[in-house]
Coordinates of C-alpha atoms in Angstrom, one line a residue:
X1326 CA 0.0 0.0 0.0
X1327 CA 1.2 3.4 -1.7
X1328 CA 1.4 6.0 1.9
X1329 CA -1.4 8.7 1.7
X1330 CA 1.0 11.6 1.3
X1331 CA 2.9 10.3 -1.7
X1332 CA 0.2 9.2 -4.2
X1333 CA -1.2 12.4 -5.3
X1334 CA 2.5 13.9 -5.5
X1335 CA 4.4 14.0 -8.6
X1336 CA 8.1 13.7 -9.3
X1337 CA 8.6 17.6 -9.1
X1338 CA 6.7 18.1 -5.4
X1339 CA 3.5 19.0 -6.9
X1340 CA 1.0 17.8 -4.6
X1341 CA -2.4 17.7 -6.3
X1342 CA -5.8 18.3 -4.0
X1343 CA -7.5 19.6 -6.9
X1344 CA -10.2 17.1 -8.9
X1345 CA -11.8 18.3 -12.2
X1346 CA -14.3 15.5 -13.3
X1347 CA -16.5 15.4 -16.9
X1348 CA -19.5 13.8 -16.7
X1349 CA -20.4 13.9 -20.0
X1350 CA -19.2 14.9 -23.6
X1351 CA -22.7 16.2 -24.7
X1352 CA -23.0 19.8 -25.0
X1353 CA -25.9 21.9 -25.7
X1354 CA -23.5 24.6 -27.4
X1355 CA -21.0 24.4 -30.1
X1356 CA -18.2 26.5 -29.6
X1357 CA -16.0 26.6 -32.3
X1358 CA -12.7 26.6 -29.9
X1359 CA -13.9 23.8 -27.9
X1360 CA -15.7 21.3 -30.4
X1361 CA -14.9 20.5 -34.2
X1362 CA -17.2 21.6 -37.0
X1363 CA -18.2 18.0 -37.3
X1364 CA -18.5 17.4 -34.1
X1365 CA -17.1 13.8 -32.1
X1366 CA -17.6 10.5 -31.9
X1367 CA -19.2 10.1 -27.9
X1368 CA -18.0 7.6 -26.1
X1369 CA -20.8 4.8 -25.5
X1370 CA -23.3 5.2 -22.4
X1371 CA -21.7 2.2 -21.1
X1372 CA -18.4 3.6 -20.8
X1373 CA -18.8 6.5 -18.8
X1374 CA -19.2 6.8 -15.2
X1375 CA -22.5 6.3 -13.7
X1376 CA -23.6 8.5 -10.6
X1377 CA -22.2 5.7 -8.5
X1378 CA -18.8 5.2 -10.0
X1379 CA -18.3 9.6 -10.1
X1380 CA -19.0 9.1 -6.3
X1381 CA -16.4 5.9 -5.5
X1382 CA -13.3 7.1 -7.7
X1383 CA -14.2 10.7 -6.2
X1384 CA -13.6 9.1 -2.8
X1385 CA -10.4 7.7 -3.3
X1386 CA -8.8 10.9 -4.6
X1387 CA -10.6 12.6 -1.5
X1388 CA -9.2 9.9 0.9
X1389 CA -5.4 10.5 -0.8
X1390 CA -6.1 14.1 0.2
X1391 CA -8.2 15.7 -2.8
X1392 CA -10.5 18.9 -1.1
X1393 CA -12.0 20.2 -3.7
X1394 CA -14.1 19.0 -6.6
X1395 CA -15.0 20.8 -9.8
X1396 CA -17.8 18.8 -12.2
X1397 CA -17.3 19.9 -15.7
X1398 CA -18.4 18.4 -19.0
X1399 CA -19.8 18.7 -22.1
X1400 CA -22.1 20.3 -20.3
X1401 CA -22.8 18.8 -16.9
X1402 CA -26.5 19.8 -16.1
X1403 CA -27.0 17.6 -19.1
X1404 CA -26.8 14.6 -16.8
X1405 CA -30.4 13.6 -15.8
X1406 CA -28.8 12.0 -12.9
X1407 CA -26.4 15.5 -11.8
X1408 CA -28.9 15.7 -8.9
X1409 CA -28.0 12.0 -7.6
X1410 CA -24.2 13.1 -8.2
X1411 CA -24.3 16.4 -6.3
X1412 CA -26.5 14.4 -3.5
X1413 CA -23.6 11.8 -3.4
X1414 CA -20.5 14.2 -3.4
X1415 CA -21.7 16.0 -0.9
X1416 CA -21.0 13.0 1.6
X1417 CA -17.3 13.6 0.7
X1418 CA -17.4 17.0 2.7
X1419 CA -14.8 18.6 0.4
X1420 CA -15.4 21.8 -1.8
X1421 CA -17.6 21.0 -4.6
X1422 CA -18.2 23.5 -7.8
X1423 CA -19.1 23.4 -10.9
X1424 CA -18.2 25.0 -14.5
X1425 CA -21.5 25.8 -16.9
X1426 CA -22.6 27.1 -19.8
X1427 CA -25.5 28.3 -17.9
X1428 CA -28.6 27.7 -19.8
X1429 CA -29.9 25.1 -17.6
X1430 CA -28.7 27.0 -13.7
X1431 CA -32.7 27.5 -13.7
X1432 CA -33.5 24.1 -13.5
X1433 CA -31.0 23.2 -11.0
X1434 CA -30.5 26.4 -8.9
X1435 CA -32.6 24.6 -6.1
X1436 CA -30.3 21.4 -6.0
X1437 CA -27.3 23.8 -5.9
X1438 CA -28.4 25.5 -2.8
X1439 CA -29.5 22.2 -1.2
X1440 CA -25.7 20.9 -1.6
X1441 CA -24.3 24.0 -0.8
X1442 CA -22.1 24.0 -3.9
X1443 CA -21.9 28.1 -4.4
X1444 CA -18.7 28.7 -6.6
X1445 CA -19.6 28.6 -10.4
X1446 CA -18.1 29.0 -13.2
X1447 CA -20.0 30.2 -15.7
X1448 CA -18.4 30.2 -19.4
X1449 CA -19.6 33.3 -21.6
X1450 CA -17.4 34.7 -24.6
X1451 CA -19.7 37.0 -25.9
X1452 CA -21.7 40.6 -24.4
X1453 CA -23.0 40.5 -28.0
X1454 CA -26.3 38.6 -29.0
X1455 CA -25.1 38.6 -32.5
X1456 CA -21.7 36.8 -31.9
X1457 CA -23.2 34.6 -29.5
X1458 CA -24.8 32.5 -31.9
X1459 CA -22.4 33.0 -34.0
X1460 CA -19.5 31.1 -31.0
X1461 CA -21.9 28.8 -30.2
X1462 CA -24.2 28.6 -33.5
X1463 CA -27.0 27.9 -30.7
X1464 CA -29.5 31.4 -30.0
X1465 CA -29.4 31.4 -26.2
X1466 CA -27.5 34.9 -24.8
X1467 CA -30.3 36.2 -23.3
X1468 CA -30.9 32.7 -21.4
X1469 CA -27.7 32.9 -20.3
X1470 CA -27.4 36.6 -18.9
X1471 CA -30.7 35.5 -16.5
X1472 CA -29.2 32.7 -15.3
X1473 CA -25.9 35.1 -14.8
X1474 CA -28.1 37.0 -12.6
X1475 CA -30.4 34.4 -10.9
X1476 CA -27.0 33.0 -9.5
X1477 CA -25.7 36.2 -8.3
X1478 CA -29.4 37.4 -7.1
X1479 CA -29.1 33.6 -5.0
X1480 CA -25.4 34.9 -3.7
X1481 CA -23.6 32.4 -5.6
X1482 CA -20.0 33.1 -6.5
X1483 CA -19.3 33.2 -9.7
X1484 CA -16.5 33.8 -12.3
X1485 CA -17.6 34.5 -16.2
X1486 CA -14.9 32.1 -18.2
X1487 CA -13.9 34.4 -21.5
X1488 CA -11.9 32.3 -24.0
X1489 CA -10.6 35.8 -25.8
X1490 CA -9.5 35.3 -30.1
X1491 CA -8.0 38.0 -31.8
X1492 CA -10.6 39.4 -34.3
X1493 CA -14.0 38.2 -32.5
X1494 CA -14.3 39.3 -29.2
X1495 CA -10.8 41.4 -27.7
X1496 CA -12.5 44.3 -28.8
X1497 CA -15.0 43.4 -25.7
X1498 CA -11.7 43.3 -23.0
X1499 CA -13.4 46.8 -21.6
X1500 CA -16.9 46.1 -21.5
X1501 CA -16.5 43.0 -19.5
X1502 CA -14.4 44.4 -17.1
X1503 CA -17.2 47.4 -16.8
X1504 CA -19.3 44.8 -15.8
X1505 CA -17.3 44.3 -12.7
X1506 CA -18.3 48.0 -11.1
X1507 CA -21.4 47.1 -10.2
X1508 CA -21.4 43.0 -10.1
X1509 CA -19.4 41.1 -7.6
X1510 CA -18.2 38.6 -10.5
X1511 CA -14.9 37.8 -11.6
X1512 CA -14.0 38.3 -15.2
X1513 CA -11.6 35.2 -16.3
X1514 CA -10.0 36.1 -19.5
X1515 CA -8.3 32.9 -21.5
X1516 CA -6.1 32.4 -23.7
X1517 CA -7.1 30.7 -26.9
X1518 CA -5.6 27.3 -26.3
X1519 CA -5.3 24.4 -29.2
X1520 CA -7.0 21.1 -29.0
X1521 CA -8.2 18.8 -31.5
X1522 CA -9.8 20.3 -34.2
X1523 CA -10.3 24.0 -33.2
X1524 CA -8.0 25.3 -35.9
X1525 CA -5.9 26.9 -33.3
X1526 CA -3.1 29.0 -34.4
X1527 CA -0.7 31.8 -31.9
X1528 CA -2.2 34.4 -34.4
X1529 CA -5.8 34.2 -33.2
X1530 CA -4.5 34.4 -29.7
X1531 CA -4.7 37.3 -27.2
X1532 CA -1.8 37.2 -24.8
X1533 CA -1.5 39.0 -21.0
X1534 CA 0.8 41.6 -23.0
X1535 CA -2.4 42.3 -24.8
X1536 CA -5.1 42.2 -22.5
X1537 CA -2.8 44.6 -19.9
X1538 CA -1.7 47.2 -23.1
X1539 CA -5.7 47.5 -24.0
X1540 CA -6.4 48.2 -19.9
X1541 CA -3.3 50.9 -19.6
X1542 CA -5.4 52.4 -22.2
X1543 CA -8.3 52.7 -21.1
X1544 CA -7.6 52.7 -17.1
X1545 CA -4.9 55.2 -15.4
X1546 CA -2.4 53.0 -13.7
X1547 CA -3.5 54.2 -10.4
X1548 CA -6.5 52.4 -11.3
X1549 CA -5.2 49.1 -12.4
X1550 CA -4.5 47.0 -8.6
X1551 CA -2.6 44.2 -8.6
X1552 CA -4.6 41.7 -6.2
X1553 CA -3.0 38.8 -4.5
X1554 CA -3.0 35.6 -6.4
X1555 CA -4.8 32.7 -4.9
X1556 CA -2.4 29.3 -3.9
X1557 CA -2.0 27.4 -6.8
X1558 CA -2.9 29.9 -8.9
X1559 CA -4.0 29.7 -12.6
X1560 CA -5.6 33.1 -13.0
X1561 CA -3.3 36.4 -12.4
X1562 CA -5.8 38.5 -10.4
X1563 CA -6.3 42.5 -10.5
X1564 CA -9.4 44.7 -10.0
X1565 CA -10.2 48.2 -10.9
X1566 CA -10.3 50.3 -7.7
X1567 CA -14.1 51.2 -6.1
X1568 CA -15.2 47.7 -8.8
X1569 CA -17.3 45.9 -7.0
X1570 CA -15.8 42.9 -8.9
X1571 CA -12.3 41.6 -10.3
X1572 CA -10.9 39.8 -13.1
X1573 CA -8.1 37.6 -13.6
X1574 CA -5.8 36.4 -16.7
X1575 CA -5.4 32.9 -17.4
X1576 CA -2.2 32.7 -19.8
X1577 CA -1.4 29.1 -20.0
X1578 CA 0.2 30.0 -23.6
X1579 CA 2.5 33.1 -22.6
X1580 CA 3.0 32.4 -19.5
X1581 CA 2.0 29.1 -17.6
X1582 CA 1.3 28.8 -13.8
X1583 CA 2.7 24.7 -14.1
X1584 CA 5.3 25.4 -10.8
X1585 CA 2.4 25.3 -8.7
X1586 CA -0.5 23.0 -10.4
X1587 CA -2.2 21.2 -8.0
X1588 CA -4.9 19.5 -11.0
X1589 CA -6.0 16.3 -12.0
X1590 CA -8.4 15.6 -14.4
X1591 CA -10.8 12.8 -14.8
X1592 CA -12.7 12.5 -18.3
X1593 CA -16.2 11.1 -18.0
X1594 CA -15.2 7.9 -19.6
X1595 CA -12.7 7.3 -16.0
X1596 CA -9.3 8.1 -17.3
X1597 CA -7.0 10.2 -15.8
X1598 CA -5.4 13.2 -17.6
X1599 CA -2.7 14.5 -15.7
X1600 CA -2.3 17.9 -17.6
X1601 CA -5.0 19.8 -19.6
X1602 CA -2.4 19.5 -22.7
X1603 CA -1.3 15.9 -21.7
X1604 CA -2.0 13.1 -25.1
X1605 CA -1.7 10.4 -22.7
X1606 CA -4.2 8.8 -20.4
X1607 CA -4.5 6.6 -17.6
X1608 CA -8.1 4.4 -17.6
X1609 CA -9.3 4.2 -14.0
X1610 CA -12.9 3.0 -14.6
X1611 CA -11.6 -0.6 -16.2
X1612 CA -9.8 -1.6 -13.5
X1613 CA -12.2 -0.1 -10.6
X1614 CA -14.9 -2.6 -12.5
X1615 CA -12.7 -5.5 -12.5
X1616 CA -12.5 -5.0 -9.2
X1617 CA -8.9 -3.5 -9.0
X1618 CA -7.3 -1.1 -6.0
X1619 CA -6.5 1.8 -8.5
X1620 CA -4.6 3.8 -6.1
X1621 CA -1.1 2.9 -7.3
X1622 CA -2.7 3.0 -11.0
X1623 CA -3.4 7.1 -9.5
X1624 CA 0.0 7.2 -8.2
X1625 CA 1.8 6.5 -11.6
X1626 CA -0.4 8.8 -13.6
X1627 CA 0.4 11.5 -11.0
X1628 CA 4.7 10.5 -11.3
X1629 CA 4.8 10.9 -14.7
X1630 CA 3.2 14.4 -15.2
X1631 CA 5.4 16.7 -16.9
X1632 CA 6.8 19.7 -15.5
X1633 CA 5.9 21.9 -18.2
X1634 CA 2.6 21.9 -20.2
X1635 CA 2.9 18.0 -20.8
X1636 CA 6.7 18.5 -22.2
X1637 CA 5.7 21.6 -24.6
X1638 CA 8.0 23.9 -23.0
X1639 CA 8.8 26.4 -25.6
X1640 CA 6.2 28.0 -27.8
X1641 CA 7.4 26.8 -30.6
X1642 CA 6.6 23.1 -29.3
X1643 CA 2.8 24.5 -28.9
X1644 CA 2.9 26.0 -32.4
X1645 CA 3.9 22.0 -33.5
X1646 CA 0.2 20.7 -34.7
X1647 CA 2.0 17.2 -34.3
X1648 CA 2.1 18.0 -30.5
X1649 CA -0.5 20.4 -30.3
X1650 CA -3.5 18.4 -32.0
X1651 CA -2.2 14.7 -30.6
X1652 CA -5.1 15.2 -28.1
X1653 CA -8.9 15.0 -27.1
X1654 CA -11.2 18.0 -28.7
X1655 CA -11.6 20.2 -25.3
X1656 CA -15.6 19.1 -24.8
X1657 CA -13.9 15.5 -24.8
X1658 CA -11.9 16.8 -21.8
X1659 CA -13.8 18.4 -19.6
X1660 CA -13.1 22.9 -19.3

């Protein structure tokens, strides 16, 4: 038996308390950077995880010291069973969020509040109706910006996701960070990052250089605060001063946070992806159903995690489509 303090910690000290699982691949958008035009083959209803299977792997990590849970998808309110999973993580008495396009938080505010899971992420790359449907080719905006509201009219705590590309929507840096003076939400902007079919390339990105250039434009410097970044950061944090909110930059391109990641990610078909870029995966749900102790199967995932962006360390490495594609479309992945 592996010792509780060494399974989740990989070969450069990392220790990892931080579980991001998919539940499902379905999505009711179609974002062009997260799911190719054709869209993907799903993974069979009997591979995946069932509400029971979420809650038993999720133990493990918790009992090798994971404290906080983030359910992602697809779309995770698509699960008819998300109830019986909330209901069931609860037990677990870590931190439990989720991340959401939003168009379903109506159905499933009540549930929320039940199991106290109040941090949300809610992903919205758009202020614009127009360019809404054209990111998601679904016509839902103003769904969405209720929902924004119900969660924050419930007190929920909640970041807006903005994956920013050159040319569609970094001409909207300032207008979501207006947003912030009189909403207590946090403004996540993200660099466009490449996955499987999203036709990534550097040029359509929008790099921290960028996003800070447009804001020392716009805002005097004695505007602009620097805010302490959380442990284990991913997100560089500043507000405006007298904002009721803040934002944060996400710069995994330009300038990765990997010194201090502390995630694990588990696709909604049980395999373990031990970075967000990573093309190689470690299948937990076979051997849990054969009956197998999976956590040394946990332990070697977590020892051979790269230090840097799954071995891309130079950006000419990301600019590689031979590395850069040789990996799941993001939806397949889990945000």
């Amino acid at each position: 038996m592996i010792p509780n303090n060494t399974i989740l910690t990989d070969d450069f000290g990392r220790k990892h308390n931080y579980l991001r699982i998919s539940l499902i691949e379905k999505c009711n958008l179609r974002c062009t950077y997260c799911m190719p035009a054709e869209g993907i083959a799903l993974t069979p209803k009997k591979e995946l995880m069932t509400a029971d299977e979420v809650f038993a792997i999720a133990q493990t990590f918790v009992n090798n010291g994971v404290d906080k849970i983030r359910l992602t998808g697809g779309e995770p309110l698509l699960r008819k069973d998300f109830p019986e999973i909330i209901e069931k993580l609860s037990q677990l008495e870590t931190e439990i969020s989720i991340t959401t396009n939003g168009i379903l938080i109506d159905r499933h505010i009540e549930v929320l509040k039940q199991f106290k899971v109040k941090k949300i992420n809610l992903s919205l790359d758009t202020l614009v109706a127009s360019k809404f449907n054209t990111i998601t080719l679904r016509n839902q905006f103003e769904k969405v910006i209720d929902n924004l509201h119900l969660l924050l009219n419930n007190d929920f705590k909640v970041k807006v996701n903005v994956v920013l590309i050159k040319g569609f929507n970094d001409n909207e840096i300032i207008d979501f960070i207006n947003l912030t003076e009189f909403l207590p939400i946090s403004i996540r902007f993200i660099e466009f990052m490449p996955f499987a079919g999203n036709q990534w390339d550097r040029s359509k990105m929008v790099s921290q250089t960028e996003i800070l250039n447009q804001l020392s434009a716009h805002f005097s410097e004695s505007n602009l605060e620097k805010l302490e970044d959380e442990k284990n950061f991913t997100a560089r944090e500043f507000k405006i001063k007298n904002y009721l909110g803040s934002f944060g930059i996400i710069s995994s391109i330009t300038n990765p946070f990997c010194d201090g990641c502390n995630r694990i990610r588990l696709t909604a078909n049980g395999k373990i992806k031990n970075c967000l870029f990573s093309n190689s995966e470690t299948d937990l749900l076979t051997p849990y159903r054969n009956g197998e102790a999976i956590e040394s199967i946990i332990a070697s995932a977590i020892k051979n995690k790269k230090k840097v962006r799954a071995g891309m360390t130079t950006l000419e490495d990301v600019d590689n489509p031979v590395l850069n594609q040789d990996n799941r479309s993001m939806i397949a992945i889990g945000g």
